[in-house]
Every structure is written in structure tokens, then in C-alpha cells.
């Protein structure tokens, strides 16, 4: 199930950089205070401030033909594994972080 979550985050990142000149997607894994943090970061246009609080809501999407269940399902999967998924806006792009207890 965690693999499904990661696939969704990468597909979202690929979509985010599809119309940009500089297509960068980075993955980082680190530990901090007995937690493991896995992040997926892209150099896309980012998520507008007005909708950042809605991205994890079921059926919310900004894509034509999108279902709006990808991030909702990903968040549920991570929480079922006693972790959490969050979003951080970047100057250029987005970062999604998965936090687990180590």
C-alpha cells in the first residue's frame, strides 16, 4: 500500500512538471528525532494557496478527468501505518513528506 502511495506522489509530480522547462523530481529519505521522513519534491508550478487546505479532501481535484482520490487515499494509507503525509509549498514547486516513527 505504501508503494501505491509513492506511485501516486510520483504521478502527481510528473504531472506538475509536465509543462515546465526545468523538470526536476527529487526524493529524499532522512531521519529526524526518531522519525523517518521520505519526501517527494518537484519543480512544478506548485499548489495555489487558496486550495492548499483542500488537497487531501475526497474528490477534490484540479485536473480535467481527475478523480480526486489520490492524495486522500495516500494520506489514509500512511495514517494506517502510523505515519502522516503533509504538503509543503516551495518557492518553486511542491514537497510532500511522509513521516514515520522509526
Coordinates of C-alpha atoms in Angstrom, one line a residue:
X1 CA 0.0 0.0 0.0
X2 CA 2.9 2.4 0.7
X3 CA 4.1 1.6 -2.8
X4 CA 0.7 2.8 -4.1
X5 CA 1.1 6.0 -2.2
X6 CA 4.5 6.6 -3.6
X7 CA 3.3 5.9 -7.2
X8 CA 0.6 8.5 -6.7
X9 CA 3.0 11.1 -5.4
X10 CA 5.3 10.5 -8.3
X11 CA 2.5 10.6 -10.9
X12 CA 1.4 14.0 -9.3
X13 CA 5.0 15.2 -9.5
X14 CA 5.3 14.2 -13.2
X15 CA 2.1 16.0 -14.0
X16 CA 3.3 19.1 -12.1
X17 CA 6.5 19.4 -14.1
X18 CA 5.0 18.4 -17.5
X19 CA 4.6 21.9 -18.7
X20 CA 7.8 23.4 -17.2
X21 CA 11.2 23.9 -18.8
X22 CA 13.1 22.6 -15.8
X23 CA 11.7 19.2 -14.9
X24 CA 13.1 18.1 -11.6
X25 CA 11.7 15.5 -9.2
X26 CA 13.7 14.6 -6.1
X27 CA 13.3 12.0 -3.5
X28 CA 15.0 12.3 -0.1
X29 CA 15.0 10.0 2.9
X30 CA 16.3 11.2 6.3
X31 CA 15.8 10.7 10.0
X32 CA 14.9 13.4 12.5
X33 CA 14.1 12.9 16.2
X34 CA 13.5 9.2 15.8
X35 CA 11.3 9.7 12.7
X36 CA 11.9 8.7 9.1
X37 CA 11.0 11.3 6.6
X38 CA 10.5 10.4 2.9
X39 CA 9.9 13.4 0.7
X40 CA 9.0 13.7 -3.0
X41 CA 9.7 17.2 -4.3
X42 CA 9.0 18.7 -7.8
X43 CA 9.9 21.9 -9.6
X44 CA 6.4 22.4 -11.0
X45 CA 4.2 25.4 -10.5
X46 CA 3.1 24.4 -7.0
X47 CA -0.4 24.4 -5.5
X48 CA -2.2 27.7 -5.2
X49 CA -2.5 29.0 -1.6
X50 CA -6.3 29.2 -1.9
X51 CA -6.6 25.4 -2.4
X52 CA -3.8 24.1 -0.2
X53 CA -6.2 23.2 2.6
X54 CA -8.4 21.2 0.3
X55 CA -5.9 18.9 -1.4
X56 CA -6.4 16.0 0.9
X57 CA -10.3 16.2 0.8
X58 CA -12.0 13.3 -1.0
X59 CA -13.0 14.0 -4.7
X60 CA -11.2 17.4 -4.8
X61 CA -9.2 17.8 -8.0
X62 CA -7.8 20.5 -10.2
X63 CA -7.2 18.1 -13.2
X64 CA -9.6 17.5 -16.0
X65 CA -10.5 13.9 -15.7
X66 CA -9.0 13.6 -12.2
X67 CA -10.9 11.6 -9.6
X68 CA -9.7 13.5 -6.5
X69 CA -8.9 10.3 -4.5
X70 CA -5.2 10.0 -5.0
X71 CA -4.0 12.2 -2.1
X72 CA -6.9 11.2 0.1
X73 CA -6.1 7.6 -0.4
X74 CA -2.4 8.2 0.1
X75 CA -3.0 10.0 3.4
X76 CA -5.2 7.2 4.6
X77 CA -2.6 4.6 3.7
X78 CA 0.2 6.4 5.6
X79 CA -2.0 7.0 8.6
X80 CA -2.9 3.3 8.7
X81 CA 0.9 2.7 9.0
X82 CA 1.0 5.1 12.0
X83 CA 2.6 8.0 10.0
X84 CA 1.4 11.1 8.4
X85 CA 1.5 12.8 5.0
X86 CA 1.9 16.6 4.6
X87 CA 2.4 19.2 2.0
X88 CA 4.9 22.0 1.9
X89 CA 4.9 24.8 -0.6
X90 CA 8.3 25.7 -2.1
X91 CA 9.5 28.8 -3.8
X92 CA 9.5 26.7 -7.0
X93 CA 7.3 23.6 -6.8
X94 CA 5.9 21.3 -4.1
X95 CA 7.1 18.9 -1.5
X96 CA 5.1 16.0 0.0
X97 CA 6.6 14.4 3.1
X98 CA 5.8 11.1 4.6
X99 CA 6.7 10.8 8.3
X100 CA 7.1 7.5 10.1
X101 CA 8.1 6.6 13.6
X102 CA 11.5 4.8 13.4

